[in-house]
Short mmCIF file of C-alpha atoms in Angstrom, two decimals:
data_model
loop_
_atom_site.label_atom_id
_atom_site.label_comp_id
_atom_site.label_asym_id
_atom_site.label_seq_id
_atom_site.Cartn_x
_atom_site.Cartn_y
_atom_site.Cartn_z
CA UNK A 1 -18.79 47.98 -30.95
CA UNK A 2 -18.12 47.32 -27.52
CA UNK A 3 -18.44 43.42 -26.67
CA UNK A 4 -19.76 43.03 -22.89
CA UNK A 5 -16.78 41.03 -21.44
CA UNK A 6 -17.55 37.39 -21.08
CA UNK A 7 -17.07 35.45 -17.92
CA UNK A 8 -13.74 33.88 -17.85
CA UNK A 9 -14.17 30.13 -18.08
CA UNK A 10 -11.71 29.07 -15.58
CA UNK A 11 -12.25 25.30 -16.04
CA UNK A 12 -9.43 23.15 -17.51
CA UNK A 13 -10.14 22.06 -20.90
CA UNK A 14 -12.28 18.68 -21.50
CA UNK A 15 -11.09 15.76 -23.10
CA UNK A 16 -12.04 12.33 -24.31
CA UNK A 17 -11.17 9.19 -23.27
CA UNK A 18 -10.85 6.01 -25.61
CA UNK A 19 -10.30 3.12 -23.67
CA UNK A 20 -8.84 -0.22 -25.31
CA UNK A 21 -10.16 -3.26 -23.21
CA UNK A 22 -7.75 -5.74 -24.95
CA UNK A 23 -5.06 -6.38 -27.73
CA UNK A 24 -7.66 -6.17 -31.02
CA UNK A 25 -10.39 -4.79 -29.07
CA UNK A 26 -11.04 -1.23 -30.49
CA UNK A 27 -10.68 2.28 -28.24
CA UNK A 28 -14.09 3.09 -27.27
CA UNK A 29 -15.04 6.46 -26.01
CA UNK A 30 -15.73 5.95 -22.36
CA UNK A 31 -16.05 9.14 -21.04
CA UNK A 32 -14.40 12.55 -20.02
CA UNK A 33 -11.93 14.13 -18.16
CA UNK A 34 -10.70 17.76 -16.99
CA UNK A 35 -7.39 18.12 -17.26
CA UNK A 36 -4.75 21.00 -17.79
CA UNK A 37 -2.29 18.68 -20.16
CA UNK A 38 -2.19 15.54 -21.89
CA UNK A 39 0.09 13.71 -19.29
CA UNK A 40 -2.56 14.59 -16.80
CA UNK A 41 -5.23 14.05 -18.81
CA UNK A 42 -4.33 10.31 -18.85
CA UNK A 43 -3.03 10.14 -15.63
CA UNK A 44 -6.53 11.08 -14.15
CA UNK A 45 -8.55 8.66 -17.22
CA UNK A 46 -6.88 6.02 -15.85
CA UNK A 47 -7.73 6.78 -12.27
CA UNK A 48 -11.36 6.95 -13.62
CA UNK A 49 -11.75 4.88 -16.09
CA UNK A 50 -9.49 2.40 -15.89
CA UNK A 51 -8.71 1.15 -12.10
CA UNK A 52 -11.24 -1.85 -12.16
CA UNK A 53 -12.14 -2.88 -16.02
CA UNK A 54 -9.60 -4.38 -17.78
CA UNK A 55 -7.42 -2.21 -19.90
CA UNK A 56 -4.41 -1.74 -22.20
CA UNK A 57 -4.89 1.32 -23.44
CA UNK A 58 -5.48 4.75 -22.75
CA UNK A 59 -6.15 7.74 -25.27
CA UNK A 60 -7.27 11.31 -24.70
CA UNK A 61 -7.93 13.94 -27.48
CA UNK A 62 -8.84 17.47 -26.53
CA UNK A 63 -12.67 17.93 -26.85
CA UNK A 64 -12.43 21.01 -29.19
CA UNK A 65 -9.95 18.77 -31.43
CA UNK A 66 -13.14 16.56 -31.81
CA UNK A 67 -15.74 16.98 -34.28
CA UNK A 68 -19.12 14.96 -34.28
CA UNK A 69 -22.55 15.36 -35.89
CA UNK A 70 -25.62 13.22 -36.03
CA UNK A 71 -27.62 13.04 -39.62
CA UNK A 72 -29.98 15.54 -37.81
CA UNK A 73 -27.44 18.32 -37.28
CA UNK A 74 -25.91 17.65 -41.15
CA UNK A 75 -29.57 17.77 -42.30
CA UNK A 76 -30.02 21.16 -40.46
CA UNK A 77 -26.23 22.78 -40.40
CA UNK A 78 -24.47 21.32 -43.95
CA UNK A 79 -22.24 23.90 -43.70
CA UNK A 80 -20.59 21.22 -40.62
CA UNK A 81 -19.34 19.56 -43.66
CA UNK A 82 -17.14 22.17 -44.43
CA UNK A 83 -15.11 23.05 -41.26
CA UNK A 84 -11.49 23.64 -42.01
CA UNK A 85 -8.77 22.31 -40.36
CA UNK A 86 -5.66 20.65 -40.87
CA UNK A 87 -5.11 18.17 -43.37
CA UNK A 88 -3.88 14.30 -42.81
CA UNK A 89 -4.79 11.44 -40.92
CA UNK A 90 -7.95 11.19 -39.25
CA UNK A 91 -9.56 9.12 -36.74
CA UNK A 92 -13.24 8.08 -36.98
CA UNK A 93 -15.62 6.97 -34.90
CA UNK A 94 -19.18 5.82 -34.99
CA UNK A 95 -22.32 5.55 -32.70
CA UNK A 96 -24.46 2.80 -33.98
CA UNK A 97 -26.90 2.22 -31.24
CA UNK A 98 -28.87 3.43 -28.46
CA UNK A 99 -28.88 0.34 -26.27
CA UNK A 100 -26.04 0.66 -24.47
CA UNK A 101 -25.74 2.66 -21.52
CA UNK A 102 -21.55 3.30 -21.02
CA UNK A 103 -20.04 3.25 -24.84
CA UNK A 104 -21.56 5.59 -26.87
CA UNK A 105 -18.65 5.73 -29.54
CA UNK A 106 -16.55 3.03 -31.19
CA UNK A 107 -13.20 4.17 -33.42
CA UNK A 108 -13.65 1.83 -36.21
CA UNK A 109 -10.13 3.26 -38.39
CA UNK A 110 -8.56 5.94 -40.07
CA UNK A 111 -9.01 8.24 -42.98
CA UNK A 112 -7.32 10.82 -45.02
CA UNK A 113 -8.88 14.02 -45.47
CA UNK A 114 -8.41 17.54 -46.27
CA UNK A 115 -9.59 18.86 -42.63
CA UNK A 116 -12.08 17.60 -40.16
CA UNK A 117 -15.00 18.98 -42.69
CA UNK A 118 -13.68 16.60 -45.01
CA UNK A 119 -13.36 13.67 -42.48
CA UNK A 120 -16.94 14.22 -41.52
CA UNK A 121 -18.15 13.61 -44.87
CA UNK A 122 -15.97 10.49 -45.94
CA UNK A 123 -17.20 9.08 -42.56
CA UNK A 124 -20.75 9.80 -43.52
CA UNK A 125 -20.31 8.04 -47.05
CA UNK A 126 -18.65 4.85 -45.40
CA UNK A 127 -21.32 4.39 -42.47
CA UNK A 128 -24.40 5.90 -43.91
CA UNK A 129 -26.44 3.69 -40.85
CA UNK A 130 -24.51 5.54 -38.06
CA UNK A 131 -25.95 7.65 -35.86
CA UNK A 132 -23.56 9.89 -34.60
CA UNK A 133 -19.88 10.48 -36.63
CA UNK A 134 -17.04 11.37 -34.67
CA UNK A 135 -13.48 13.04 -36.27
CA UNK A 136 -10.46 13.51 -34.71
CA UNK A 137 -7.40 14.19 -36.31
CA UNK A 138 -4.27 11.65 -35.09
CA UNK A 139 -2.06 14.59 -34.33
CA UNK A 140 -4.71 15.60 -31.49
CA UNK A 141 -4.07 12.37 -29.82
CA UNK A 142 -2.10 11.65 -26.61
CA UNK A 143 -1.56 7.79 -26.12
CA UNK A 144 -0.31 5.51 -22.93
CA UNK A 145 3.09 4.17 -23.71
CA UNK A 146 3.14 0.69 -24.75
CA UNK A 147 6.35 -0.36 -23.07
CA UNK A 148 6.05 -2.86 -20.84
CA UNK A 149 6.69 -0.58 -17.72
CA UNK A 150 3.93 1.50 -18.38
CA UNK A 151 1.36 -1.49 -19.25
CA UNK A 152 2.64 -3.22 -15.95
CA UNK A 153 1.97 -0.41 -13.59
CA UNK A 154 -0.67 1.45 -15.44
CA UNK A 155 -2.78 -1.83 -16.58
CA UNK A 156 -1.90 -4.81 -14.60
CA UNK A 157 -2.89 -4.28 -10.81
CA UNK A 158 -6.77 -3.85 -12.40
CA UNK A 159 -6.41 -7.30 -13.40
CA UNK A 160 -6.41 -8.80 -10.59
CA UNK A 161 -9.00 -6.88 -9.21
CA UNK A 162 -12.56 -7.64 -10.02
CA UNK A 163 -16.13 -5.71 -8.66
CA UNK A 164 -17.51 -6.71 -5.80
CA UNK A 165 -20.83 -8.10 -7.31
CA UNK A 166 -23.90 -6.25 -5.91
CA UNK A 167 -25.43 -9.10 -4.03
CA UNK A 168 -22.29 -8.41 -1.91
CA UNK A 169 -23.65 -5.78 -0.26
CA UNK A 170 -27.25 -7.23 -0.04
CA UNK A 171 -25.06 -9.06 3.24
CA UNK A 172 -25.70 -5.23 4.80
CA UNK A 173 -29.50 -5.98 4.26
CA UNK A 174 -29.44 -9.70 5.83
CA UNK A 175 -28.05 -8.16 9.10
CA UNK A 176 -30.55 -5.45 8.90
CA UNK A 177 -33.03 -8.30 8.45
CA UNK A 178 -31.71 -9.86 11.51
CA UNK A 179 -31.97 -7.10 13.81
CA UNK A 180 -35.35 -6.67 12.24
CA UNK A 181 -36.61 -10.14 12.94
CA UNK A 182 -35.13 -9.69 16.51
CA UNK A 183 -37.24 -6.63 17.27
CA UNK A 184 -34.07 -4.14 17.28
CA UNK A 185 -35.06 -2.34 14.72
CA UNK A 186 -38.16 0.36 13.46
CA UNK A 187 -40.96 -1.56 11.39
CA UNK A 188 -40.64 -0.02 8.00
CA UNK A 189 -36.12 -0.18 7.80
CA UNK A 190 -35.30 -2.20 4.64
CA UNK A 191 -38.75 -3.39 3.68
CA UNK A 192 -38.12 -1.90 0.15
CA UNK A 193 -35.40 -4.07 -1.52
CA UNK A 194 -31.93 -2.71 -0.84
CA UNK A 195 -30.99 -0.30 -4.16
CA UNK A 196 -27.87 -2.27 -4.11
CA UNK A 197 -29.66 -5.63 -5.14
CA UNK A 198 -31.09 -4.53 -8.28
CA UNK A 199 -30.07 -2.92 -11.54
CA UNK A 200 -30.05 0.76 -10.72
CA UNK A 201 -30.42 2.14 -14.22
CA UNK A 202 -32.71 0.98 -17.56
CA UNK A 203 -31.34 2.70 -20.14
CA UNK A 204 -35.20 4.81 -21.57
CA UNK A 205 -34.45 3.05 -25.05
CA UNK A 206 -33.95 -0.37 -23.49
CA UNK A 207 -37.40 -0.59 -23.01
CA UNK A 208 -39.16 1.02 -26.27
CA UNK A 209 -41.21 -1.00 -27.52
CA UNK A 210 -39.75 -2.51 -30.68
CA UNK A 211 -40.39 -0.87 -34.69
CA UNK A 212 -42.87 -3.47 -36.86
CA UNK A 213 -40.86 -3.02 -40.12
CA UNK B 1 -9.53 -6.93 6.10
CA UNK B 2 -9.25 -10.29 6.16
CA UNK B 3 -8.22 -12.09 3.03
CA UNK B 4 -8.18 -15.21 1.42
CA UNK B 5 -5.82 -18.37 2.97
CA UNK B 6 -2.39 -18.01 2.88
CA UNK B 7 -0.38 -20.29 0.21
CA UNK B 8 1.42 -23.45 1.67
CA UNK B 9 4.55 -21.20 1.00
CA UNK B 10 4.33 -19.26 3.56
CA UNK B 11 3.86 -22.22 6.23
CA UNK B 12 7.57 -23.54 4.81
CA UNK B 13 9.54 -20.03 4.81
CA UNK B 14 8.16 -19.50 8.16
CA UNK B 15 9.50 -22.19 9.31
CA UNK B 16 12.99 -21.37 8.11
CA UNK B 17 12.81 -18.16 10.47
CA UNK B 18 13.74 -18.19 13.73
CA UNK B 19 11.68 -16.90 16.48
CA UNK B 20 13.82 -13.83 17.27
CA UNK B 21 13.56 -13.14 13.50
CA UNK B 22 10.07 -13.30 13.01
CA UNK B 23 9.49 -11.45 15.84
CA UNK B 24 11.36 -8.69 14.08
CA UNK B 25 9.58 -9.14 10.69
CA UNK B 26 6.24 -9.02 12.92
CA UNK B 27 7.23 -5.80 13.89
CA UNK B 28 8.23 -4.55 10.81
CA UNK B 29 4.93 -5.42 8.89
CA UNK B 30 2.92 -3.75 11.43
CA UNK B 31 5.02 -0.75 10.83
CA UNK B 32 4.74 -1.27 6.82
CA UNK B 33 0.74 -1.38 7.04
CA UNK B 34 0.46 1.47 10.04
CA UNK B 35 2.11 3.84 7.47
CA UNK B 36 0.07 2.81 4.93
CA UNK B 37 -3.67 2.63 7.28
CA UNK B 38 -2.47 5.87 8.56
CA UNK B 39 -1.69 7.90 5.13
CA UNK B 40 -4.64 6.28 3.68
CA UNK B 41 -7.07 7.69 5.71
CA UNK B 42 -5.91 11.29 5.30
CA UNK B 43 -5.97 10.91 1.84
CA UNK B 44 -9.64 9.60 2.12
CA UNK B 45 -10.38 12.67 4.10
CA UNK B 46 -10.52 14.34 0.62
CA UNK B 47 -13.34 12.30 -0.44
CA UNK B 48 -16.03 15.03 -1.66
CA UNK B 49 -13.43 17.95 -1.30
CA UNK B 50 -10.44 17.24 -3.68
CA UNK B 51 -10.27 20.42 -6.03
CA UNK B 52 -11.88 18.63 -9.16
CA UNK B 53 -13.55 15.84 -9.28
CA UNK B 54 -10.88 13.87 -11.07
CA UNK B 55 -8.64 14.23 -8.52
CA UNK B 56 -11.42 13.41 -6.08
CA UNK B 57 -11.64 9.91 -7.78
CA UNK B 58 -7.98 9.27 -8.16
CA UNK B 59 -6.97 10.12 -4.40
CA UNK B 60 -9.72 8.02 -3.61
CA UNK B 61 -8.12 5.04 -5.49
CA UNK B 62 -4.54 6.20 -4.02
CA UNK B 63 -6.17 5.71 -0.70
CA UNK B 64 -7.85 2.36 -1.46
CA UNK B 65 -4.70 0.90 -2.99
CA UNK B 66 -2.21 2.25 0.38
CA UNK B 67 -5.16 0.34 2.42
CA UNK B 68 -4.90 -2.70 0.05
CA UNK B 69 -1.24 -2.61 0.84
CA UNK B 70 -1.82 -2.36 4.53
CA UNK B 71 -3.58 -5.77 4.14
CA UNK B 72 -0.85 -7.63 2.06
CA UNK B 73 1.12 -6.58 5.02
CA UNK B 74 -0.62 -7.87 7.70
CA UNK B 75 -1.98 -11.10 5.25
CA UNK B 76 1.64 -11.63 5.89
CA UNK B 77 2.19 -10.98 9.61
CA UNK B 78 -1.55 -13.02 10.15
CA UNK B 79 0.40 -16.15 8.78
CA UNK B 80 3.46 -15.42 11.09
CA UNK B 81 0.96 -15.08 14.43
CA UNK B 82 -2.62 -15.42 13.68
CA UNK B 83 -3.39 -12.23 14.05
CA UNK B 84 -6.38 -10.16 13.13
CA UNK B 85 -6.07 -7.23 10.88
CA UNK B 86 -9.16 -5.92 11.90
CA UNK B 87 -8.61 -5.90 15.31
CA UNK B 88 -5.09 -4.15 14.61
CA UNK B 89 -6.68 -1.98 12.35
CA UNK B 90 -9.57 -0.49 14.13
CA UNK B 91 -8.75 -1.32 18.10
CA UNK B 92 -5.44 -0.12 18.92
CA UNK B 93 -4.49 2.71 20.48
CA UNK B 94 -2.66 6.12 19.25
CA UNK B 95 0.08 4.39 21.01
CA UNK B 96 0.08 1.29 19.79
CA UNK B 97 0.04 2.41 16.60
CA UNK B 98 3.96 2.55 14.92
CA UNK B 99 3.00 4.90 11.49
CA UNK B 100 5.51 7.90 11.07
CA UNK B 101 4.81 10.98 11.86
CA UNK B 102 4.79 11.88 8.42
CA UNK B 103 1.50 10.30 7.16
CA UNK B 104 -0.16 11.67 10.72
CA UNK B 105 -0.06 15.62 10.27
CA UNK B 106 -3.01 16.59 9.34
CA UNK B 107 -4.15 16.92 5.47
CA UNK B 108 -3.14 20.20 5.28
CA UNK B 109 -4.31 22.21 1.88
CA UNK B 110 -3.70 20.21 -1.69
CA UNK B 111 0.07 20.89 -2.26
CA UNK B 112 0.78 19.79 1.25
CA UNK B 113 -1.20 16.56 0.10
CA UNK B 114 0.32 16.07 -3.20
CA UNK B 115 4.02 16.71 -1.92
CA UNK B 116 3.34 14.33 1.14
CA UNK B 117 1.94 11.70 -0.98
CA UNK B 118 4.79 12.09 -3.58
CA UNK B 119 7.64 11.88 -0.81
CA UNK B 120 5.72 8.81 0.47
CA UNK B 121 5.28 7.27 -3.02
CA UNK B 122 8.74 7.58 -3.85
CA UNK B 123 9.90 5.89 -0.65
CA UNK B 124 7.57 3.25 -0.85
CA UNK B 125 8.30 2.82 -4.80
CA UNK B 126 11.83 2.01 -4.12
CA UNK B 127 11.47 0.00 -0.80
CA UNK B 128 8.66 -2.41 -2.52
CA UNK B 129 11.24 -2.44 -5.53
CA UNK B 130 14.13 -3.55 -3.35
CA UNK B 131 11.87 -5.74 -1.51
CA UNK B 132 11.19 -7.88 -4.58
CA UNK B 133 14.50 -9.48 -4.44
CA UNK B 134 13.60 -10.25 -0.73
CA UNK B 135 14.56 -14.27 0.24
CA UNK B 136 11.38 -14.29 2.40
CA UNK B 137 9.36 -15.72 -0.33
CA UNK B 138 5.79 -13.78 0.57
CA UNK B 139 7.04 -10.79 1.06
CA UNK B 140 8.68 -10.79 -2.64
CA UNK B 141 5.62 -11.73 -3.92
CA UNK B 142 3.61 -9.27 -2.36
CA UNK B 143 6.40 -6.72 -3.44
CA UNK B 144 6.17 -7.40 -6.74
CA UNK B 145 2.19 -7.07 -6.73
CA UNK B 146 1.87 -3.75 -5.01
CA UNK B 147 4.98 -1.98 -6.54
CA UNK B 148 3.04 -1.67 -9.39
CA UNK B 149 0.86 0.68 -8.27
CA UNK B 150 3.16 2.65 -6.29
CA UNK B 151 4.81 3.64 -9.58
CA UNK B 152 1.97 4.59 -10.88
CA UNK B 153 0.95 6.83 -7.72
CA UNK B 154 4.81 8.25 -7.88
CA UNK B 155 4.01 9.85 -11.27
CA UNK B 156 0.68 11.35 -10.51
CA UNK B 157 2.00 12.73 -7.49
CA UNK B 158 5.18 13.92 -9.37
CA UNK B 159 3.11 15.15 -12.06
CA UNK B 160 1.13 17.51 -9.39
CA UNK B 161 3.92 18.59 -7.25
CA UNK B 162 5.71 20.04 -10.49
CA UNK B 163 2.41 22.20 -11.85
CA UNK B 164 1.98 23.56 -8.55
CA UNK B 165 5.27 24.10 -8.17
CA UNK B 166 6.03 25.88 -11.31
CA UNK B 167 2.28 26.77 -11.62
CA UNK B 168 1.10 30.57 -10.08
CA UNK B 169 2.97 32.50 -7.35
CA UNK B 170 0.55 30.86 -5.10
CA UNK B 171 0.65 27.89 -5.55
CA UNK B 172 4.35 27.61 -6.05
CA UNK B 173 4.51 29.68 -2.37
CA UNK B 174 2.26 27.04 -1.15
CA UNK B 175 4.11 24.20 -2.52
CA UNK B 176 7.74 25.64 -0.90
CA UNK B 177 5.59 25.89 2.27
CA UNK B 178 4.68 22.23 2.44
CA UNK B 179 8.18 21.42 1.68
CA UNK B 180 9.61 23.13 4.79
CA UNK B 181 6.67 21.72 6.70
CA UNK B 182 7.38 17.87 5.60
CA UNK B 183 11.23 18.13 5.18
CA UNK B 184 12.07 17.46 8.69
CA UNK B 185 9.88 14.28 8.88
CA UNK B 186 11.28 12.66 5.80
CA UNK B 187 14.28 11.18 7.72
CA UNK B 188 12.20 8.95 10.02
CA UNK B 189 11.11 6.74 7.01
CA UNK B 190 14.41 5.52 6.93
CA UNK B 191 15.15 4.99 10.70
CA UNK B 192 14.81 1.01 11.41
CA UNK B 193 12.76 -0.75 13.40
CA UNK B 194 14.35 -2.30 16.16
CA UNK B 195 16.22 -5.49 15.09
CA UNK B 196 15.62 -4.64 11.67
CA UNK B 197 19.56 -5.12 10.98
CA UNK B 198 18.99 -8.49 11.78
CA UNK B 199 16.14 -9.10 8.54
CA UNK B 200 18.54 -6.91 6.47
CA UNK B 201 21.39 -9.59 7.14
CA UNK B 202 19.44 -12.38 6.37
CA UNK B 203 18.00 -10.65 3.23
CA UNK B 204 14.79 -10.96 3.88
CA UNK B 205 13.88 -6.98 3.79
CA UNK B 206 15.93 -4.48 2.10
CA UNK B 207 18.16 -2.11 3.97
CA UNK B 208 16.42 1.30 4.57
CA UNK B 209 20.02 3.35 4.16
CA UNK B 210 20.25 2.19 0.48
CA UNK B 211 17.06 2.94 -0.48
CA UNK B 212 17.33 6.06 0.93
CA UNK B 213 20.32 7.00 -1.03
CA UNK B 214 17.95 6.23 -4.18
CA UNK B 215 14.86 8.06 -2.48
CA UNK B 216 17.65 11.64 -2.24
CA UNK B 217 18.91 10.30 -5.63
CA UNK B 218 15.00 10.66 -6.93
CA UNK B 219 13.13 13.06 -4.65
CA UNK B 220 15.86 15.93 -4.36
CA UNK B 221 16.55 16.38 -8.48
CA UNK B 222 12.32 16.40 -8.89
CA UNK B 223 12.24 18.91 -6.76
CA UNK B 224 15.26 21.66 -6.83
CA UNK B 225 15.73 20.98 -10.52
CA UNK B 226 12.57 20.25 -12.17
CA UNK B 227 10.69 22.26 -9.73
CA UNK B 228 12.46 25.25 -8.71
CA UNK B 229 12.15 24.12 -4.83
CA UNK B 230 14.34 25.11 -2.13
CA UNK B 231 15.07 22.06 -0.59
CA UNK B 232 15.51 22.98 3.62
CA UNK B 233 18.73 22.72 4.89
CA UNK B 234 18.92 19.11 6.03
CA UNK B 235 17.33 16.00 6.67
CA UNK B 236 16.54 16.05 9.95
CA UNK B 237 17.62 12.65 11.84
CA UNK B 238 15.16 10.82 13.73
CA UNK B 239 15.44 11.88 17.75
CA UNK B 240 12.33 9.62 18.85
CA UNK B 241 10.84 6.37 17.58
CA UNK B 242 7.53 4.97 16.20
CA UNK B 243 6.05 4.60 19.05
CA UNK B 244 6.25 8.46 19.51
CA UNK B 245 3.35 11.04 17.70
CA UNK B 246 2.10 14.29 17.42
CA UNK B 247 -1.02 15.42 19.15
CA UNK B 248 -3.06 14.69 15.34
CA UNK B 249 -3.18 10.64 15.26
CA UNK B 250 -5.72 10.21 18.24
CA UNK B 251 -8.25 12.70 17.03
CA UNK B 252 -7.64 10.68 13.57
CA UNK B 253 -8.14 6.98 15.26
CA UNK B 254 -10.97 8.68 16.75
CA UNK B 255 -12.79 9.26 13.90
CA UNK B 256 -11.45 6.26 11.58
CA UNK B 257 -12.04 3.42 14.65
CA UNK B 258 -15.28 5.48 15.33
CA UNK B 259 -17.79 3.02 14.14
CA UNK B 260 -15.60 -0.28 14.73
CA UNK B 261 -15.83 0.72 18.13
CA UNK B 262 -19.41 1.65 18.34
CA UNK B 263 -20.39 -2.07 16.91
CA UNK B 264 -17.41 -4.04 17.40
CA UNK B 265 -19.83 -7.36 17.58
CA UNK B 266 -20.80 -6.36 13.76
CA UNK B 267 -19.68 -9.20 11.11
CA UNK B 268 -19.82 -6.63 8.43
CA UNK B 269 -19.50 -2.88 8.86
#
């Protein structure tokens, strides 16, 4: 019974970001990162999640410490409902919408529960509507510090830092334009607005057509 | 490069300098922002190549935020002379240029870049802290802005010099390599512009021997202790000045003043 030997997965393990934007704001799951330990887990989140947007907090939970289902997967795997695990506190989270195109998972509070099976199930009885439950338990989480040291250095210098608003680089186009008009350039450069100018991505659900109810 | 106007401020603590002294500071911000132009562009040569894409992004940001430093600096020295900081930036000469040698050698593999950037870090963490208290109003202001950052680039880079240090026989190997390759270079960080004794006196920057005593306070118990490094015999002292570099930084303004050059009538490049 002789297993052929799987290819070593020499990747460092995933994990999830939740990203507070502000004091009574909750963490919303932004994103991932590769990382070979919490500290550098949320070292590296807040390299790339959190250098521009305003932030004041930083979590990251392992991704096999996370377990999520949509009413699909429950309908066609129940036994999901049963996955053991520890027992205690457990965070959940919920997915309530398609529309948006960056936040795909909002941690709306704690529960207690038996093991992540458990958690799964409570969550399901409290949102019914969601469409996508998300369980972690608390002990899987690694947090920023919240001394003032750590907000200062970690949080701050994004403040006063804002995006340079796309038109900005339209100014690359303009000069284009001007060489253009001047005859130093080929006859077809630019003619197609610059990609920079317009909203580069339309979500596929932000433009079904709406349900008559 | 060019930022916004400079606060009334700075017009009235100019004016409490004397020429000789702001000819000194003049020099001395130059130097700040060369280091900071100079390192900054070796770390963006990792742009697309950094081991994981992480890392890619946050050496990125390291660079962005040394070159946003470089600017404060010469923000600073434009409101002392009227200088431009593109024109510094992107059409002087390899020697013109007053970076250390440190932040020139080329990038080297990833634990020469990570223990580089954490020597750097650490120096520049304590320097911008001591320079908060500095009696040059602007230049404690500025301070106190970008030495937020800096501590959080000192732990990243602390955090990556220790797993590679205590991480495989390789790495660790090439971590001790990078050490004895960058030890000798440390010293000139701390080796005074000329005149600089003069600033010091009047409090205006802080003075490079105490900060190094915190820097060897810092740097030397991360490394031996935490690490496992051997730390090379001694700090080299400084035999040659600023305006003295290895054979790397013209290839390097080459390439970085490469397109300035090409179009230097551009308004935006």
């Amino acid at each position: 019974m002789t297993q052929p030997q799987p290819t070593p997965d020499t990747q460092w393990p995933r994990w999830e970001v939740f990203k507070q934007d502000a004091p009574n704001r909750p963490w919303q799951a932004v994103g991932s990162v590769h990382a070979g330990d919490p500290d550098h887990a949320l070292l590296t989140a807040r390299n790339v999640f959190a250098r521009r947007p305003s932030a004041v907090s930083l979590w990251a939970v392992r991704e096999s410490d996370i377990l999520t289902a949509t009413p699909e997967e429950i309908a066609a795997r129940p036994e999901v409902l049963e996955t053991p695990g520890e027992a205690g506190t457990y965070h959940l989270g919920l997915k309530r919408t398609h529309k948006r195109s960056m936040t795909f998972v909002d941690l709306v509070g704690t529960l207690e529960a038996s093991g992540p099976g458990d958690a799964l199930r409570q969550a399901r009885e409290l949102h019914p509507d969601a469409l996508t439950w998300l369980v972690f338990p608390e002990s899987a989480v690694v947090r920023t510090s919240d001394d003032p040291g750590t907000v200062e250095s970690w949080f701050a210098p994004a403040k006063d830092k804002t995006y340079k608003q796309q038109q900005y680089y339209g100014v690359i186009g303009r000069r284009v334009g001007e060489l253009k008009r001047e005859g130093k350039m080929p006859g077809r450069v630019n003619e197609e607005p610059h990609v920079g100018d317009h909203k580069v991505y339309d979500h596929p659900h932000d433009r079904a057509p709406k349900v008559q109810r | 490069m060019t930022g916004s106007g400079q606060p009334s401020a700075v017009s009235r603590q100019q004016e409490m300098l004397t020429p000789e002294l702001q000819a000194v500071l003049i020099r001395k911000l130059t130097a700040l922002a060369d280091d900071e132009i100079i390192l900054a562009h070796r770390d963006g040569e990792w742009t697309g190549h950094a081991p994981i894409l992480e890392e890619d992004i946050a050496l990125a940001n390291i660079a962005q935020d040394e070159l946003g430093h470089a600017t404060l600096y010469l923000d600073l020295r434009r409101a002392l002379d009227g200088s431009d900081s593109d024109r510094l930036a992107f059409f002087r000469d390899a020697g013109e240029f007053t970076n250390v040698r440190l932040v020139e050698l080329p990038k080297g593999d990833w634990a020469f870049t990570m223990l580089r950037q954490f020597l750097f870090d650490a120096y520049e963490a304590l320097w911008l802290d001591a320079a908060r208290g500095s009696t040059y109003a602007p230049l404690a202001e500025v301070a106190a802005k970008a030495v937020r950052e800096e501590r959080f680039h000192l732990q990243h880079t602390a955090l990556w010099v220790e797993r590679l240090a205590l991480g495989t026989e390789e790495s660790r190997r090439r971590t001790q390599n990078a050490l004895n390759e960058l030890w000798p270079h440390v010293a000139q960080l701390f080796d005074p512009v000329l005149g600089e004794a003069e600033l010091v006196a009047a409090g205006i920057v802080p003075d490079l021997g105490e900060v190094r005593v915190r820097w060897e306070g810092f740097v030397v118990p991360h490394l031996t202790g935490k690490c496992g490094l051997l730390l090379p015999m001694t700090l080299a002292e400084v035999a040659e000045g600023r305006d003295v570099h290895t054979e790397h930084l013209a290839p390097l303004l080459a390439e970085m003043q490469g397109v300035a050059r090409q179009h230097a009538n551009a308004e935006v490049w």
